[in-house]
Amino acid sequence: MAENKPPQGRIMALELAPGPLDQAMQAYFAKCEEKLGFVPNVLHAYSFDLAKLKAFVAMADDLMLAPSGLSKLEREMIAVVVSCANHCHYCLVAHGAAVRRLSADPVLAETLVANYRAAKFDRRTRTMLDFCWKLTETPWLIEEDDRQALRTAGFSERDIWDIAAVAGFFAMSNRISSATAKEPNREYYSMHR
Amino acid sequence: MAENKPPQGRIMALELAPGPLDQAMQAYFAKCEEKLGFVPNVLHAYSFDLAKLKAFVAMADDLMLAPSGLSKLEREMIAVVVSCANHCHYCLVAHGAAVRRLSADPVLAETLVANYRAAKFDRRTRTMLDFCWKLTETPWLIEEDDRQALRTAGFSERDIWDIAAVAGFFAMSNRISSATAKEPNREYYSMHR
Amino acid sequence: MAENKPPQGRIMALELAPGPLDQAMQAYFAKCEEKLGFVPNVLHAYSFDLAKLKAFVAMADDLMLAPSGLSKLEREMIAVVVSCANHCHYCLVAHGAAVRRLSADPVLAETLVANYRAAKFDRRTRTMLDFCWKLTETPWLIEEDDRQALRTAGFSERDIWDIAAVAGFFAMSNRISSATAKEPNREYYSMHR
Amino acid sequence: MAENKPPQGRIMALELAPGPLDQAMQAYFAKCEEKLGFVPNVLHAYSFDLAKLKAFVAMADDLMLAPSGLSKLEREMIAVVVSCANHCHYCLVAHGAAVRRLSADPVLAETLVANYRAAKFDRRTRTMLDFCWKLTETPWLIEEDDRQALRTAGFSERDIWDIAAVAGFFAMSNRISSATAKEPNREYYSMHR
Amino acid sequence: MAENKPPQGRIMALELAPGPLDQAMQAYFAKCEEKLGFVPNVLHAYSFDLAKLKAFVAMADDLMLAPSGLSKLEREMIAVVVSCANHCHYCLVAHGAAVRRLSADPVLAETLVANYRAAKFDRRTRTMLDFCWKLTETPWLIEEDDRQALRTAGFSERDIWDIAAVAGFFAMSNRISSATAKEPNREYYSMHR
Amino acid sequence: MAENKPPQGRIMALELAPGPLDQAMQAYFAKCEEKLGFVPNVLHAYSFDLAKLKAFVAMADDLMLAPSGLSKLEREMIAVVVSCANHCHYCLVAHGAAVRRLSADPVLAETLVANYRAAKFDRRTRTMLDFCWKLTETPWLIEEDDRQALRTAGFSERDIWDIAAVAGFFAMSNRISSATAKEPNREYYSMHR
């Protein structure tokens, strides 16, 4: 097992020493370094326990990168909008940067961080984000009418699943970040401006 | 690849045809049948896509079954309390049954479904559930004082992670269930009464 | 005046010694024992003061049992839905049991306890419960449109009164139960499962 | 049975024709006329059904007028504070007038209608009203600490019941008033200024 | 510089000694005395700093008195409705009196203080007040549909600005009043009854 | 009167043609161009009416620039935190840039936009921002204890006024921006990164 160099400084309020990574995760961390220039702190945070790290990576990558009727940008936009409703510092900074990277549009990213309703979206995007906001704030009020609005805006059954799954994932991720006071990597703040 | 018998009737509002299971998932579904008498509808719901199913199972089982400073019952109690705050039908029914199974105490289970504050918990349990309720309703207000209350009640750094991770997982799961109008298996309602 | 045997254990957080019952209330308590097998703790709670007990019984029985365009089951469904919005332990347990008794449908009862929107109601029932939820959460927003929706769903002027009166009664009863930490009788949990 | 003269104009949004009053209620209405100069519209509203009218009067009079550790003014102050939280037009106008009558202090009454926290109350009154506000807004959060705060402020077990019962009664009454759009009698607005 | 006689008693929780007034403000205070019989405490509160006082007076008078498509009464109605949503004691008392003065209708004023939805407004007024309530409670949800509703109810672009500006001004004024516990002048309570 | 060149494109949803500026405002706009490189759209928005523009500028400049116990950076931090609670696009973008300018710390600015609780503030700053958040969300709950917390953190009576006045000003400004869908100047997004 290779060494897992801890990042400089505390990355979250909890003191959980990183454990050894297996080859797959070593390769994964190396790829992050290569592509992003750093390993996201969310991965460092999970690295105290290899099984939890691998489960998180498997789910996150499937949701955000696997083939879907939603573009990668749409999925990152959902991440930012859910994180806005939850005032999640880590996710707004990290996924705000991802929106800038995928859209090459810093104005879009900062508008989503502030209030997605201020952006001039087409019906598809707006309906998707309205659904995510409602699902975030009052999941018990989501009903067939809400799903029907997505269908009318052009989304398939599978797309609706993906919208719900991405919004749900950030409901989780926001809470783990807030509960552990996870710090965003400093690089995120200035990337893709 | 073996066949994946769909359950009788609709299990959720979305029409997503189940795909083939690999051997591991076939074995997993078989084990559910053997232990519970049925395959939970959450698994049927995810079975339209093998990668998503496997990622969900890996994360759920790690969180709810892997070694932890939290007992399995404590983890199921968190599931019910988060689901109560979110009025999640599927999770209240399924995890209410799990609390009955693990505690052999239907009164406890129904009290958690209604309002955990009405139960006479010791400080450890109460502090844990108060943290989960706050993390569910207002994640942006969670701070060091909240973590410190958990430490004072006897929880370790790793325990705090597990509390947050389980509460976060049901923030996700509640929303996917509500967004897809997932039906609980009928067996849950009467189990372990 | 006959004796009023106190129940075993504390029935609420307040220490209020039960007073003597008059003949009418003795007969009423005896009928409860005969029909239910026990005297509901709400009656024990009020029995510290005969006038208050009698006023409560008169109003509760008129609302829940007197002739009305609403069936008894509908009135109990309102009780559960209001109590769900208020997370009232006593009322969810006691009136959940009443829904099971009147409907012979434990699935219905537990669904109402969790989230009535997950049940497949016809328009009449759904409109009635939507009205009650709104009246419970934001009474100041109830207006003619809301009443008109009830009329369109087939309710008469008198039915609307009854819906409001039952929902209002549980707004009261939930608060008195929560303020006094009233315990449901243990028998309720398993009745009519 | 004597005639029950309906008031001029609509008294609520529902059209429910007043029924005949029995002797006791005739006497009661006559006493209202004598003391107040009019019959409160809440009584007209209930008079479509004698049993409901009598149950309401019995409970309201017991709560507001029977011997209690709470003064009549304290009970009316609770009525106004609960009605403020619920923005109940009928009850704010009618019970605001009652506070003016009992306190001879229109400034107190209007301050309670606006925000009781702006009044300079002693600890007893303030603790009582804080309890009522919390019980009104979030009954599920009321716990032993809240009751203990009342005890520390000098309230007995029976007083706590009375506080809860009056606050609960207006939770009900506010909702029935809002649901039926009940109009306050015009006389209330200018009485005891 | 002329003397600025402080009012009797504390006018707010903060101790900020009034400074000297310039001629314009002396004349302004004198005019208040002449017209109202007293200087509103909001002016005394600001008089610790002449620049702040003059900026406040300039903005308030422009908004409430300058030519506008909104009548002065409409502007005062907005003040009361916003202050109702914010439970602002000072503004409800002072602007409730202004509504009585301008409308000669104490019933209207007290209804607005309680819940404007209970008044029988024409579409114009109702749409305006609904817009203000939403802008007060959830400004981030205001969108083109809300502006369009105002246009459909007959308001011009400039009118919409004025509605927003008056509602916004009381969002500010309510908060400064609450933050400083500003007392309404006693005269307001009984004026124009 | 000099010409007031309108900016390119719509600056808000309302169509209000800019009117002529007087000399003072011409000079003011020129100074903005010189210092910032552009005239903030909030000024263009108000320029349909010279009196309103001048009143706004007088109040804004007094609050944000005049001598105060609060530094200019502290006042801009309040602007961002209030605007975060209100999800105000215009103010988050414009005042986020101001925080970057005054602090030379883009991390601070983006953290405030996301959730000020994630920043590591000393007690003074944290107490100030907690007060502002509470004043923004629930002004009716602000009381002497809240003011006392500010005093204990080192703020004077005058400082408390200034904190309340700045927070109140953005309660207003956020609402006017949202009500008119005011667009931030594009330059803000990239300034001082």
mmCIF file of N, CA and C in Angstrom, chain D residues 106-174:
data_model
loop_
_atom_site.group_PDB
_atom_site.id
_atom_site.type_symbol
_atom_site.label_atom_id
_atom_site.label_comp_id
_atom_site.label_asym_id
_atom_site.label_seq_id
_atom_site.Cartn_x
_atom_site.Cartn_y
_atom_site.Cartn_z
ATOM 1 N N PRO D 106 -54.993 50.522 26.770
ATOM 2 C CA PRO D 106 -54.989 50.296 25.316
ATOM 3 C C PRO D 106 -53.576 50.132 24.749
ATOM 4 N N VAL D 107 -52.588 50.733 25.416
ATOM 5 C CA VAL D 107 -51.220 50.583 24.934
ATOM 6 C C VAL D 107 -50.766 49.135 25.082
ATOM 7 N N LEU D 108 -51.085 48.550 26.215
ATOM 8 C CA LEU D 108 -50.759 47.135 26.408
ATOM 9 C C LEU D 108 -51.403 46.294 25.319
ATOM 10 N N ALA D 109 -52.678 46.531 25.082
ATOM 11 C CA ALA D 109 -53.404 45.701 24.122
ATOM 12 C C ALA D 109 -52.785 45.806 22.730
ATOM 13 N N GLU D 110 -52.497 47.031 22.300
ATOM 14 C CA GLU D 110 -51.973 47.183 20.937
ATOM 15 C C GLU D 110 -50.540 46.656 20.836
ATOM 16 N N THR D 111 -49.803 46.730 21.936
ATOM 17 C CA THR D 111 -48.456 46.170 21.924
ATOM 18 C C THR D 111 -48.505 44.652 21.796
ATOM 19 N N LEU D 112 -49.434 44.027 22.493
ATOM 20 C CA LEU D 112 -49.578 42.576 22.373
ATOM 21 C C LEU D 112 -49.996 42.172 20.965
ATOM 22 N N VAL D 113 -50.852 42.965 20.357
ATOM 23 C CA VAL D 113 -51.270 42.670 18.985
ATOM 24 C C VAL D 113 -50.068 42.742 18.036
ATOM 25 N N ALA D 114 -49.163 43.686 18.305
ATOM 26 C CA ALA D 114 -48.016 43.883 17.410
ATOM 27 C C ALA D 114 -46.901 42.881 17.700
ATOM 28 N N ASN D 115 -46.422 42.863 18.939
ATOM 29 C CA ASN D 115 -45.301 41.996 19.308
ATOM 30 C C ASN D 115 -45.116 42.080 20.814
ATOM 31 N N TYR D 116 -45.519 41.031 21.511
ATOM 32 C CA TYR D 116 -45.495 41.089 22.984
ATOM 33 C C TYR D 116 -44.093 41.334 23.527
ATOM 34 N N ARG D 117 -43.061 41.032 22.735
ATOM 35 C CA ARG D 117 -41.688 41.229 23.235
ATOM 36 C C ARG D 117 -41.359 42.711 23.435
ATOM 37 N N ALA D 118 -42.169 43.590 22.825
ATOM 38 C CA ALA D 118 -41.932 45.025 22.982
ATOM 39 C C ALA D 118 -42.519 45.563 24.284
ATOM 40 N N ALA D 119 -43.310 44.750 24.975
ATOM 41 C CA ALA D 119 -43.860 45.206 26.261
ATOM 42 C C ALA D 119 -42.824 44.948 27.356
ATOM 43 N N LYS D 120 -42.901 45.710 28.408
ATOM 44 C CA LYS D 120 -41.953 45.559 29.515
ATOM 45 C C LYS D 120 -42.572 44.672 30.586
ATOM 46 N N PHE D 121 -42.555 43.385 30.355
ATOM 47 C CA PHE D 121 -43.209 42.477 31.300
ATOM 48 C C PHE D 121 -42.250 42.003 32.386
ATOM 49 N N ASP D 122 -42.834 41.678 33.539
ATOM 50 C CA ASP D 122 -42.034 40.983 34.554
ATOM 51 C C ASP D 122 -41.781 39.556 34.069
ATOM 52 N N ARG D 123 -40.953 38.860 34.824
ATOM 53 C CA ARG D 123 -40.513 37.543 34.400
ATOM 54 C C ARG D 123 -41.679 36.569 34.256
ATOM 55 N N ARG D 124 -42.619 36.626 35.194
ATOM 56 C CA ARG D 124 -43.761 35.701 35.142
ATOM 57 C C ARG D 124 -44.492 35.808 33.799
ATOM 58 N N THR D 125 -44.874 37.023 33.475
ATOM 59 C CA THR D 125 -45.683 37.209 32.270
ATOM 60 C C THR D 125 -44.872 36.858 31.022
ATOM 61 N N ARG D 126 -43.638 37.303 31.016
ATOM 62 C CA ARG D 126 -42.813 37.060 29.845
ATOM 63 C C ARG D 126 -42.576 35.567 29.606
ATOM 64 N N THR D 127 -42.307 34.845 30.692
ATOM 65 C CA THR D 127 -42.072 33.404 30.549
ATOM 66 C C THR D 127 -43.335 32.713 30.035
ATOM 67 N N MET D 128 -44.466 33.146 30.563
ATOM 68 C CA MET D 128 -45.747 32.574 30.134
ATOM 69 C C MET D 128 -45.984 32.810 28.639
ATOM 70 N N LEU D 129 -45.707 34.025 28.192
ATOM 71 C CA LEU D 129 -45.984 34.331 26.782
ATOM 72 C C LEU D 129 -44.954 33.687 25.857
ATOM 73 N N ASP D 130 -43.716 33.590 26.299
ATOM 74 C CA ASP D 130 -42.716 32.861 25.498
ATOM 75 C C ASP D 130 -43.124 31.395 25.316
ATOM 76 N N PHE D 131 -43.605 30.805 26.395
ATOM 77 C CA PHE D 131 -44.078 29.415 26.321
ATOM 78 C C PHE D 131 -45.212 29.310 25.297
ATOM 79 N N CYS D 132 -46.130 30.240 25.357
ATOM 80 C CA CYS D 132 -47.282 30.179 24.446
ATOM 81 C C CYS D 132 -46.875 30.378 22.989
ATOM 82 N N TRP D 133 -45.936 31.275 22.764
ATOM 83 C CA TRP D 133 -45.481 31.481 21.380
ATOM 84 C C TRP D 133 -44.828 30.208 20.830
ATOM 85 N N LYS D 134 -43.971 29.605 21.627
ATOM 86 C CA LYS D 134 -43.301 28.377 21.182
ATOM 87 C C LYS D 134 -44.307 27.244 20.987
ATOM 88 N N LEU D 135 -45.248 27.145 21.915
ATOM 89 C CA LEU D 135 -46.272 26.098 21.792
ATOM 90 C C LEU D 135 -47.119 26.310 20.534
ATOM 91 N N THR D 136 -47.291 27.562 20.165
ATOM 92 C CA THR D 136 -48.075 27.879 18.973
ATOM 93 C C THR D 136 -47.302 27.553 17.700
ATOM 94 N N GLU D 137 -46.065 27.950 17.663
ATOM 95 C CA GLU D 137 -45.282 27.807 16.428
ATOM 96 C C GLU D 137 -44.694 26.409 16.242
ATOM 97 N N THR D 138 -44.157 25.832 17.299
ATOM 98 C CA THR D 138 -43.480 24.533 17.184
ATOM 99 C C THR D 138 -43.823 23.657 18.385
ATOM 100 N N PRO D 139 -45.071 23.182 18.439
ATOM 101 C CA PRO D 139 -45.479 22.400 19.614
ATOM 102 C C PRO D 139 -44.598 21.167 19.826
ATOM 103 N N TRP D 140 -44.021 20.633 18.779
ATOM 104 C CA TRP D 140 -43.210 19.418 18.905
ATOM 105 C C TRP D 140 -41.885 19.672 19.632
ATOM 106 N N LEU D 141 -41.535 20.918 19.813
ATOM 107 C CA LEU D 141 -40.275 21.224 20.501
ATOM 108 C C LEU D 141 -40.466 21.526 21.990
ATOM 109 N N ILE D 142 -41.693 21.538 22.445
ATOM 110 C CA ILE D 142 -41.938 21.818 23.867
ATOM 111 C C ILE D 142 -41.484 20.614 24.698
ATOM 112 N N GLU D 143 -40.719 20.909 25.718
ATOM 113 C CA GLU D 143 -40.184 19.827 26.539
ATOM 114 C C GLU D 143 -40.113 20.219 28.009
ATOM 115 N N GLU D 144 -39.541 19.317 28.776
ATOM 116 C CA GLU D 144 -39.456 19.534 30.224
ATOM 117 C C GLU D 144 -38.784 20.872 30.552
ATOM 118 N N ASP D 145 -37.757 21.246 29.814
ATOM 119 C CA ASP D 145 -37.100 22.532 30.087
ATOM 120 C C ASP D 145 -38.083 23.703 30.005
ATOM 121 N N ASP D 146 -38.993 23.616 29.073
ATOM 122 C CA ASP D 146 -39.973 24.698 28.919
ATOM 123 C C ASP D 146 -40.936 24.723 30.097
ATOM 124 N N ARG D 147 -41.377 23.539 30.514
ATOM 125 C CA ARG D 147 -42.247 23.489 31.702
ATOM 126 C C ARG D 147 -41.478 23.966 32.934
ATOM 127 N N GLN D 148 -40.207 23.578 33.008
ATOM 128 C CA GLN D 148 -39.420 23.963 34.177
ATOM 129 C C GLN D 148 -39.259 25.477 34.239
ATOM 130 N N ALA D 149 -39.118 26.111 33.083
ATOM 131 C CA ALA D 149 -39.014 27.577 33.071
ATOM 132 C C ALA D 149 -40.279 28.210 33.641
ATOM 133 N N LEU D 150 -41.425 27.600 33.364
ATOM 134 C CA LEU D 150 -42.677 28.115 33.938
ATOM 135 C C LEU D 150 -42.693 27.918 35.450
ATOM 136 N N ARG D 151 -42.271 26.747 35.888
ATOM 137 C CA ARG D 151 -42.247 26.503 37.342
ATOM 138 C C ARG D 151 -41.317 27.504 38.028
ATOM 139 N N THR D 152 -40.156 27.714 37.441
ATOM 140 C CA THR D 152 -39.193 28.643 38.042
ATOM 141 C C THR D 152 -39.768 30.059 38.097
ATOM 142 N N ALA D 153 -40.620 30.380 37.146
ATOM 143 C CA ALA D 153 -41.240 31.714 37.133
ATOM 144 C C ALA D 153 -42.439 31.777 38.075
ATOM 145 N N GLY D 154 -42.712 30.699 38.792
ATOM 146 C CA GLY D 154 -43.730 30.750 39.827
ATOM 147 C C GLY D 154 -45.035 30.045 39.499
ATOM 148 N N PHE D 155 -45.099 29.381 38.385
ATOM 149 C CA PHE D 155 -46.356 28.735 38.015
ATOM 150 C C PHE D 155 -46.439 27.321 38.613
ATOM 151 N N SER D 156 -47.632 26.954 39.027
ATOM 152 C CA SER D 156 -47.876 25.606 39.563
ATOM 153 C C SER D 156 -48.161 24.635 38.412
ATOM 154 N N GLU D 157 -48.225 23.350 38.751
ATOM 155 C CA GLU D 157 -48.585 22.348 37.750
ATOM 156 C C GLU D 157 -49.930 22.695 37.109
ATOM 157 N N ARG D 158 -50.871 23.065 37.944
ATOM 158 C CA ARG D 158 -52.203 23.401 37.426
ATOM 159 C C ARG D 158 -52.148 24.659 36.540
ATOM 160 N N ASP D 159 -51.336 25.628 36.932
ATOM 161 C CA ASP D 159 -51.183 26.826 36.097
ATOM 162 C C ASP D 159 -50.638 26.453 34.717
ATOM 163 N N ILE D 160 -49.686 25.528 34.706
ATOM 164 C CA ILE D 160 -49.102 25.128 33.409
ATOM 165 C C ILE D 160 -50.176 24.510 32.529
ATOM 166 N N TRP D 161 -51.014 23.668 33.156
ATOM 167 C CA TRP D 161 -52.137 23.124 32.382
ATOM 168 C C TRP D 161 -52.983 24.259 31.800
ATOM 169 N N ASP D 162 -53.309 25.216 32.637
ATOM 170 C CA ASP D 162 -54.197 26.295 32.182
ATOM 171 C C ASP D 162 -53.549 27.119 31.064
ATOM 172 N N ILE D 163 -52.264 27.370 31.193
ATOM 173 C CA ILE D 163 -51.560 28.090 30.117
ATOM 174 C C ILE D 163 -51.658 27.305 28.812
ATOM 175 N N ALA D 164 -51.361 26.016 28.894
ATOM 176 C CA ALA D 164 -51.404 25.177 27.690
ATOM 177 C C ALA D 164 -52.817 25.088 27.133
ATOM 178 N N ALA D 165 -53.786 24.988 28.040
ATOM 179 C CA ALA D 165 -55.162 24.803 27.588
ATOM 180 C C ALA D 165 -55.694 26.066 26.911
ATOM 181 N N VAL D 166 -55.343 27.227 27.456
ATOM 182 C CA VAL D 166 -55.798 28.470 26.818
ATOM 183 C C VAL D 166 -55.079 28.667 25.483
ATOM 184 N N ALA D 167 -53.774 28.450 25.469
ATOM 185 C CA ALA D 167 -53.039 28.584 24.201
ATOM 186 C C ALA D 167 -53.563 27.583 23.173
ATOM 187 N N GLY D 168 -53.840 26.368 23.617
ATOM 188 C CA GLY D 168 -54.376 25.353 22.713
ATOM 189 C C GLY D 168 -55.752 25.743 22.190
ATOM 190 N N PHE D 169 -56.580 26.289 23.070
ATOM 191 C CA PHE D 169 -57.929 26.679 22.669
ATOM 192 C C PHE D 169 -57.884 27.714 21.545
ATOM 193 N N PHE D 170 -56.940 28.654 21.633
ATOM 194 C CA PHE D 170 -56.880 29.654 20.567
ATOM 195 C C PHE D 170 -56.194 29.124 19.314
ATOM 196 N N ALA D 171 -55.357 28.118 19.445
ATOM 197 C CA ALA D 171 -54.881 27.406 18.244
ATOM 198 C C ALA D 171 -56.083 26.876 17.465
ATOM 199 N N MET D 172 -57.065 26.373 18.214
ATOM 200 C CA MET D 172 -58.295 25.889 17.581
ATOM 201 C C MET D 172 -59.139 27.049 17.059
ATOM 202 N N SER D 173 -59.392 27.991 17.924
ATOM 203 C CA SER D 173 -60.333 29.059 17.602
ATOM 204 C C SER D 173 -59.816 29.917 16.432
ATOM 205 N N ASN D 174 -58.525 30.197 16.425
ATOM 206 C CA ASN D 174 -57.927 30.926 15.300
ATOM 207 C C ASN D 174 -58.194 30.201 13.987
#
